[in-house]
Coordinates of C-alpha atoms and ligand atoms in Angstrom, one line a residue:
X1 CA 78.5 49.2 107.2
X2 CA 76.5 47.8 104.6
X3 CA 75.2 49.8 101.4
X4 CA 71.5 50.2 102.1
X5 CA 71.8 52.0 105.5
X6 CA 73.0 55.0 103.8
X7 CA 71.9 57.7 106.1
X8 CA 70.4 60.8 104.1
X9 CA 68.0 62.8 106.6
X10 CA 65.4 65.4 105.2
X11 CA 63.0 67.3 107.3
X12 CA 59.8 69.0 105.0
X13 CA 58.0 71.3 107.0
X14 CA 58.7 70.2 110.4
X15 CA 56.2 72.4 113.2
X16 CA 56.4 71.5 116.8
X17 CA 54.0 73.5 118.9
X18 CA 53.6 72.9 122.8
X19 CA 50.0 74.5 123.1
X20 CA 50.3 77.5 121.8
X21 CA 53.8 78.1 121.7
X22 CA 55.6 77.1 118.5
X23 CA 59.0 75.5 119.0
X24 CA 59.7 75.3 115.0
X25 CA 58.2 76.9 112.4
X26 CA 58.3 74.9 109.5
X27 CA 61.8 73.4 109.4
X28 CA 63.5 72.3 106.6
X29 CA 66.9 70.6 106.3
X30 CA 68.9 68.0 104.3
X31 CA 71.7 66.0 105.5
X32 CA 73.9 64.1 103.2
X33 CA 74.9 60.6 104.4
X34 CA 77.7 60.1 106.6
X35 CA 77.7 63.9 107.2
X36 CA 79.0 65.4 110.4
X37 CA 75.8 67.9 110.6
X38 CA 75.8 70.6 113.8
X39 CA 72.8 71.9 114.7
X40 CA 74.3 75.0 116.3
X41 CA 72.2 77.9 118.1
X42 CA 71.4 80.1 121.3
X43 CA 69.3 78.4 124.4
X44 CA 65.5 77.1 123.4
X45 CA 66.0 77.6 119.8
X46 CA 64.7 74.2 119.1
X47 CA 68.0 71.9 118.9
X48 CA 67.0 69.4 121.0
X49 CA 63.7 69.5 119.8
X50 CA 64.8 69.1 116.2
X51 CA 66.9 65.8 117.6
X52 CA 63.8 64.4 119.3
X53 CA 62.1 64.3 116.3
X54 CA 64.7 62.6 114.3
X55 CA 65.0 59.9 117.0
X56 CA 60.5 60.0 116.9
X57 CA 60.9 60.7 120.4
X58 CA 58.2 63.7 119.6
X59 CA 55.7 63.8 117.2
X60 CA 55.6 66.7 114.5
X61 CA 52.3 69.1 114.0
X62 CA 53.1 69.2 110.4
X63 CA 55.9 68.3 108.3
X64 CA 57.6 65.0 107.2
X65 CA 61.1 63.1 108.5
X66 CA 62.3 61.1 106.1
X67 CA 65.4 58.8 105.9
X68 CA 67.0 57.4 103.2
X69 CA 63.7 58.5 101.3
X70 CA 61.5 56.9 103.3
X71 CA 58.6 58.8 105.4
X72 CA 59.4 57.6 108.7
X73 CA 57.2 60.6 110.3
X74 CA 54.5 58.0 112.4
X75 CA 57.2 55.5 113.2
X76 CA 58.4 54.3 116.4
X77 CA 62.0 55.0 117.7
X78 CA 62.8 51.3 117.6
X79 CA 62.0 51.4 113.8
X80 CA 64.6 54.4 112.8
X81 CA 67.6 52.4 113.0
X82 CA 69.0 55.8 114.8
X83 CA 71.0 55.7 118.1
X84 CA 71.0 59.2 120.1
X85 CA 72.8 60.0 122.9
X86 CA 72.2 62.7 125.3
X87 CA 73.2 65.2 127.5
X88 CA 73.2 63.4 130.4
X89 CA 74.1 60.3 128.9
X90 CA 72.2 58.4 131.7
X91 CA 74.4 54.9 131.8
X92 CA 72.7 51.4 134.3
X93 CA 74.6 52.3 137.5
X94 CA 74.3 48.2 138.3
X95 CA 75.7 47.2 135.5
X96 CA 78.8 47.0 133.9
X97 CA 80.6 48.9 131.4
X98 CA 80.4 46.0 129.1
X99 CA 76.6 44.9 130.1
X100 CA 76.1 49.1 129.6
X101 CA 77.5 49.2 125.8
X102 CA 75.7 45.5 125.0
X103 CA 72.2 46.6 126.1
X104 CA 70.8 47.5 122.8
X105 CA 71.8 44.1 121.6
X106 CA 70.8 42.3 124.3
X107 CA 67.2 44.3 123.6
X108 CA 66.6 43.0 120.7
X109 CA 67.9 39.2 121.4
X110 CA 70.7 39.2 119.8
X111 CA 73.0 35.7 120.5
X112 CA 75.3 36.3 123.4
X113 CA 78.7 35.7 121.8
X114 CA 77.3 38.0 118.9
X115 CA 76.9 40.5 121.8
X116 CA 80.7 40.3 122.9
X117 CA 82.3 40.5 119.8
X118 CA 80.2 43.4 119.2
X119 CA 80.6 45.1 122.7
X120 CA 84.9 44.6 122.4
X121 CA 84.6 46.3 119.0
X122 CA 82.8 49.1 120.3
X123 CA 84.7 49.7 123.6
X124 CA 87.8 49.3 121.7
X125 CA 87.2 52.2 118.9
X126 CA 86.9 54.8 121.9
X127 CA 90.0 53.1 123.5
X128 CA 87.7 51.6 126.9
X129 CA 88.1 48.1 126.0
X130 CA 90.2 47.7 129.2
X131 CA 87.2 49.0 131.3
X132 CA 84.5 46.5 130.2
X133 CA 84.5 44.8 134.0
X134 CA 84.3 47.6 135.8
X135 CA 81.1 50.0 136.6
X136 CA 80.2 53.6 135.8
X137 CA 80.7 55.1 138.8
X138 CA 84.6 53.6 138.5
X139 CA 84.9 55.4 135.7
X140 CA 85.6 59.3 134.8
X141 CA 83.7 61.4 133.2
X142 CA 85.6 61.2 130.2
X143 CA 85.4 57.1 130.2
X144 CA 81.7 57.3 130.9
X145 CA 81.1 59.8 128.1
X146 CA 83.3 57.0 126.0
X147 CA 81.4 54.2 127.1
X148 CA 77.7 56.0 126.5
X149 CA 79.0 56.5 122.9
X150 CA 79.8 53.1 122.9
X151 CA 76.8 52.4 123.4
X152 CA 75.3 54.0 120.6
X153 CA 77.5 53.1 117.5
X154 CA 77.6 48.9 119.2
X155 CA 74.4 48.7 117.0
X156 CA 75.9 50.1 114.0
X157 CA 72.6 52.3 113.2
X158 CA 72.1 54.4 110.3
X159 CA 72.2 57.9 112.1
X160 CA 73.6 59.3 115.3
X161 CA 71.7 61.8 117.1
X162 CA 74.0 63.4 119.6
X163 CA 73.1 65.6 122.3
X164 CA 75.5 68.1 123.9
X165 CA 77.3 65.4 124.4
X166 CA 80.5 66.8 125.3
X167 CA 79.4 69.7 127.6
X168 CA 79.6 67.3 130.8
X169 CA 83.5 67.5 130.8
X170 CA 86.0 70.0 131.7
X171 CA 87.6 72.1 129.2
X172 CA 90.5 70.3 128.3
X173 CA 89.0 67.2 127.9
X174 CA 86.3 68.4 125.8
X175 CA 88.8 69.5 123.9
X176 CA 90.4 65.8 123.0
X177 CA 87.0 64.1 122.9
X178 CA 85.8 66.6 120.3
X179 CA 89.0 65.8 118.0
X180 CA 88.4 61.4 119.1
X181 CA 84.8 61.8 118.1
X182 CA 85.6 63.3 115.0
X183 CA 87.9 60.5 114.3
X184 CA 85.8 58.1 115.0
X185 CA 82.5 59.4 113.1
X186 CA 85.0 59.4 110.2
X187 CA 86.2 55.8 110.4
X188 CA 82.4 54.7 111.0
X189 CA 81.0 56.7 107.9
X190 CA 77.7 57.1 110.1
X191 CA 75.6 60.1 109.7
X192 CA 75.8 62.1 112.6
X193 CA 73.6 65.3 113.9
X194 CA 75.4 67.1 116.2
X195 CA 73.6 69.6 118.7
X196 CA 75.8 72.0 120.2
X197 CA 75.7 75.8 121.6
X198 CA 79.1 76.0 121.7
X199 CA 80.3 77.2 118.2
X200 CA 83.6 76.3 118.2
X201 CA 82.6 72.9 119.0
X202 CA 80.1 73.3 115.5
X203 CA 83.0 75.6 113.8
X204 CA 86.2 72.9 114.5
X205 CA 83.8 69.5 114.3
X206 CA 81.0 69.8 111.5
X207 CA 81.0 69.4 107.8
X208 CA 77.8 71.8 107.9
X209 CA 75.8 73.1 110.3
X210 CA 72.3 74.7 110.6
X211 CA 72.2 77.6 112.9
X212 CA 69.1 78.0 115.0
X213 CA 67.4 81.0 115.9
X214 CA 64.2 81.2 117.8
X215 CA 62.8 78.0 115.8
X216 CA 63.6 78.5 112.6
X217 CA 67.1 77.5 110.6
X218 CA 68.5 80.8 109.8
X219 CA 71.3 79.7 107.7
X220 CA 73.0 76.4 106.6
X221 CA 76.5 75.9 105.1
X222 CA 80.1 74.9 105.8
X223 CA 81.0 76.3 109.0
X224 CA 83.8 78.6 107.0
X225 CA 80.6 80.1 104.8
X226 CA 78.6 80.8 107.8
X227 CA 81.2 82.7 109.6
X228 CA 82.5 84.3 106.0
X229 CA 79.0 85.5 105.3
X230 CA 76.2 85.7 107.2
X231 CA 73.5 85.4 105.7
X232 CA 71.8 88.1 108.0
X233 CA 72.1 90.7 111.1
X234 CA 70.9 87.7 113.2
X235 CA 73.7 85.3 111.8
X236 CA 76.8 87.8 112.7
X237 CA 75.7 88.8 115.3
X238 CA 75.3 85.2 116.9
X239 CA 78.7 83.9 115.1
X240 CA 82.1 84.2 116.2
X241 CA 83.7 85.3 119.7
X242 CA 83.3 88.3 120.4
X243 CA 80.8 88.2 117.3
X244 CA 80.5 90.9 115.0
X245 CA 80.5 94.7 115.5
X246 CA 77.1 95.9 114.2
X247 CA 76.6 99.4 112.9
X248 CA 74.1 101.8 111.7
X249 CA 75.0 103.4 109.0
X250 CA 74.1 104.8 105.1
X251 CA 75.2 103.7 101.2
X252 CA 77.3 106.8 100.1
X253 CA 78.2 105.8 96.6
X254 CA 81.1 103.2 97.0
X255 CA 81.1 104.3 101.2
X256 CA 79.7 103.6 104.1
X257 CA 78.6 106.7 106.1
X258 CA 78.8 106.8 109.7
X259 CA 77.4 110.1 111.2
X260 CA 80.3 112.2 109.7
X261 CA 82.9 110.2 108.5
X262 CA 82.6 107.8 104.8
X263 CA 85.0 105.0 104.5
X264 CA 85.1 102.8 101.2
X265 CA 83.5 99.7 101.3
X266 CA 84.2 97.0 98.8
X267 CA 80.3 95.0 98.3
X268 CA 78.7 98.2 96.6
X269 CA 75.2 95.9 95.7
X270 CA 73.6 98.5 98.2
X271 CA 72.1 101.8 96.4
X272 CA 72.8 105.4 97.5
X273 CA 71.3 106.7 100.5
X274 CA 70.0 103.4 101.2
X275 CA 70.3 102.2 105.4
X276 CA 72.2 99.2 105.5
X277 CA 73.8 98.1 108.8
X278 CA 77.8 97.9 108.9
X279 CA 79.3 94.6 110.3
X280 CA 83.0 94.3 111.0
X281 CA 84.5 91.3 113.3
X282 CA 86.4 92.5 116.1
X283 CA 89.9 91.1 114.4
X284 CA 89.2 93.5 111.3
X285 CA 88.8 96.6 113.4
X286 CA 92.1 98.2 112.9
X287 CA 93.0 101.2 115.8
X288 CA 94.7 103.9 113.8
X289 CA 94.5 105.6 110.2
X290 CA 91.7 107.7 109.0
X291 CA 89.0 106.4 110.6
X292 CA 85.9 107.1 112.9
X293 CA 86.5 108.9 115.7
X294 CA 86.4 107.2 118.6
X295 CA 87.3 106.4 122.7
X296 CA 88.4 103.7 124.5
X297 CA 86.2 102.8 127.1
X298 CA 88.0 99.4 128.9
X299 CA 90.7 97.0 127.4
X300 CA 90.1 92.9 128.3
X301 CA 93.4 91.5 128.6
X302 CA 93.5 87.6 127.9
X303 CA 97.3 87.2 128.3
X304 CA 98.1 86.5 123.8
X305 CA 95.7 89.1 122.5
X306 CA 93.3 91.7 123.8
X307 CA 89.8 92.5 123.2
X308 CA 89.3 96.9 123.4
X309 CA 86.4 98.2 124.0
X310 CA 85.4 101.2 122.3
X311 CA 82.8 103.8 122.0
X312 CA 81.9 105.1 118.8
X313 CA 78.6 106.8 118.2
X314 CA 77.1 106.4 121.0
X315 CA 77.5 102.6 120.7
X316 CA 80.5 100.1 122.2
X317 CA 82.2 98.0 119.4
X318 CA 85.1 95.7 120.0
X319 CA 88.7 95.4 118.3
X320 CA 90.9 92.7 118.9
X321 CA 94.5 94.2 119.6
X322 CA 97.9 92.9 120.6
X323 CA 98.2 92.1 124.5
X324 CA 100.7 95.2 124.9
X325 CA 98.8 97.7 122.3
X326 CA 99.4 100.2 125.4
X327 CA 96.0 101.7 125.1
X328 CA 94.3 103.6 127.9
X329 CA 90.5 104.3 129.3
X330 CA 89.3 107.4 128.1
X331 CA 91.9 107.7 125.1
X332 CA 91.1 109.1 121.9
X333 CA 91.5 106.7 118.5
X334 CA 90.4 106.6 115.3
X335 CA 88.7 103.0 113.7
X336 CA 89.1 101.5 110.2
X337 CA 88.9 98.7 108.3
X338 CA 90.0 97.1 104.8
X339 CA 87.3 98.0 102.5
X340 CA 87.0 94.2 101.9
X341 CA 86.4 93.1 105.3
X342 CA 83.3 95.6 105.9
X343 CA 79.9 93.5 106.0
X344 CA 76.9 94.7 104.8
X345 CA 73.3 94.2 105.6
X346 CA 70.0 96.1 104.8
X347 CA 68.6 97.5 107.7
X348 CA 64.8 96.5 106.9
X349 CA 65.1 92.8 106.7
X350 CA 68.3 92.5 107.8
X351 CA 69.3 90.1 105.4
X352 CA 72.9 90.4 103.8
X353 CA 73.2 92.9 100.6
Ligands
ATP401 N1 57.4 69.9 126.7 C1 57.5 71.2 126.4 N2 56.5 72.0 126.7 C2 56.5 73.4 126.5 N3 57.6 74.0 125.9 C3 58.6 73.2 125.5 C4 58.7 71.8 125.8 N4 59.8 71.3 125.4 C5 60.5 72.3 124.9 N5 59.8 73.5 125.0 C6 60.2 74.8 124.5 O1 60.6 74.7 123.2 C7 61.7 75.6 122.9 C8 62.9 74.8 122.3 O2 63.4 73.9 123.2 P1 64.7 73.0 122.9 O3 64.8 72.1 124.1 O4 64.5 72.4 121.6 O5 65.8 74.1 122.9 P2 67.4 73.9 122.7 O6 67.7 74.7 121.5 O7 67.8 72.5 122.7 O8 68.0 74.7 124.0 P3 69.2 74.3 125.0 O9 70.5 74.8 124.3 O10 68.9 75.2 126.2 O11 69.2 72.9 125.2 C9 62.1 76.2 124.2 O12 61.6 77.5 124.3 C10 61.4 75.3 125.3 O13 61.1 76.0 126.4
MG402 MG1 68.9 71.3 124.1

């Protein structure tokens, strides 16, 4: 790869309306080169949207892309030096795997024995250079998948735009293509965005990621900061599996009060009396000790652990538990946590204290 493609991305500003509905409002982001960057967030919160830009696919209402410091905002697809590939990676049925992966090339004249040297290097760093005769629909999904990304890096461009592009295989296999793919960004060095709503696909893969909410980036940061600390009530509760238990509750110097009961809390930056809202993840949500009184309502059994649910003021929170925690519906517990695992956010703005 040589020096000058270096692959920094920075979106100013970036609005997208269609009509009068506002897919992003204002976007900003900045992606270091030959970062794997995860655009990570719930259905229609603009991921794809945010990709098709990038690849000037769709125009921007305001706002600027640029790459490597240049405004490429007006410019054509064919003059980002990006490669994007998509859901449905959409592969020539009539042609070959080999003719597939070359096409790019072949688009923009390249000489032919260029094009095969280029095409075995390709097939060969996602381990297909033994299918280059045959045709997609000879091929599983996993190979097809393979030879669409192929396709994309044969060009050696300056940024990969990828698209869900795992979601089209069965678990298992997603599984070992997310680890290859990883491996193979690495070796190229090639910037990649990454769109994905699958956080444990953005969690195990990314460098950073930008989590999406309704069209605007609600937080960005190492995939260990995000799920750390959330930056808000919309982050934890979004982040995570189950995510977060949410609570209402009020500052009681060095507590948190929960209708009767105060428990200690270790971020005091909240004042007395103030609302805040308590977050605790389901794994720090310890059955026992001197906690809220509470009542197991059902117990989901996954085989190695257990998720309870539990009412507790009038609300259902969730605890993860051992498989054979031997609890029953209807039983009486009490909840705690560590004082250092309690979350907490004002209830106003909902942004973390
Ligand atoms: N051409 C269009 N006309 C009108 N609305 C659109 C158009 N394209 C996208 N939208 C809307 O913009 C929002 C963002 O869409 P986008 O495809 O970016 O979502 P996404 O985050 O990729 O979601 P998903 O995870 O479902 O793919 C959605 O509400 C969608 O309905
Ligand atoms: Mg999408």
């Amino acid at each position: 790869m040589s020096l000058d493609r270096q692959g920094r991305v920075r979106l100013e500003g970036v609005v997208k309306k269609h009509g009068s509905f506002t897919a992003l409002h204002g976007l900003d982001l900045d992606i270091a080169p030959g970062e794997f960057f995860a655009l990570l967030g719930p259905s229609g919160s603009g991921k794809t949207t945010t990709l098709r830009i990038l690849a000037g696919l769709e125009s921007v209402n305001a706002g600027r892309v640029l790459l490597d410091e240049i405004d490429v905002t007006a410019k054509q697809p064919g003059e980002r030096d990006v490669a994007m590939v998509f859901q449905s990676y959409a592969l020539y049925p009539h042609m070959t795997v080999g003719q597939n992966i070359g096409f790019p090339l072949k688009m923009i004249g390249t000489p032919s024995a260029e094009i095969s040297r280029a095409v075995r290097d390709a097939a060969a760093s996602v381990d297909i250079a033994h299918l280059l005769d045959r045709r997609p629909g000879q091929l599983s999904g996993g190979q097809q998948q393979r030879c669409a990304l192929a396709r994309a890096i044969v060009r050696k461009p300056r940024l990969f735009l990828l698209d869900e592009p795992l979601s089209n295989l069965d678990a298992k296999l997603r599984v070992e293509t997310r680890a290859e793919l990883r491996r193979l960004q690495r070796t190229l060095g090639v910037t990649t965005v990454y769109v994905t709503h699958d956080q444990e696909e953005a969690m195990t893969m990314a460098d950073r990621m930008a989590l999406f909410i309704e069209g605007r980036v609600v937080q960005v940061g190492t995939p260990k900061e995000v799920f750390s600390r959330p930056a808000s009530v919309a982050v934890a509760g979004f982040i995570g599996t189950p995510p977060m238990n949410l609570l209402p509750a009020s500052m009681d110097s060095g507590r948190v009060r929960i209708g009767d009961i105060a428990l200690p809390v270790a971020s005091t930056g909240a004042a007395a009396g103030a609302d805040v809202m308590l977050g605790v993840r389901p794994g720090d949500l310890r059955i026992g000790g001197d906690g809220l009184p509470a009542k197991v309502e059902f117990v989901e059994d996954f085989g190695d652990s257990a998720i309870a649910n539990i009412q507790v003021n009038g609300q259902r929170v969730k605890s993860r538990v051992e498989a054979d925690a031997g609890l029953s519906e209807g039983q009486s517990v009490r909840l705690s946590f560590a004082p250092g695992a309690a979350h907490l956010f004002d209830r106003a703005t909902g942004l973390r204290i």
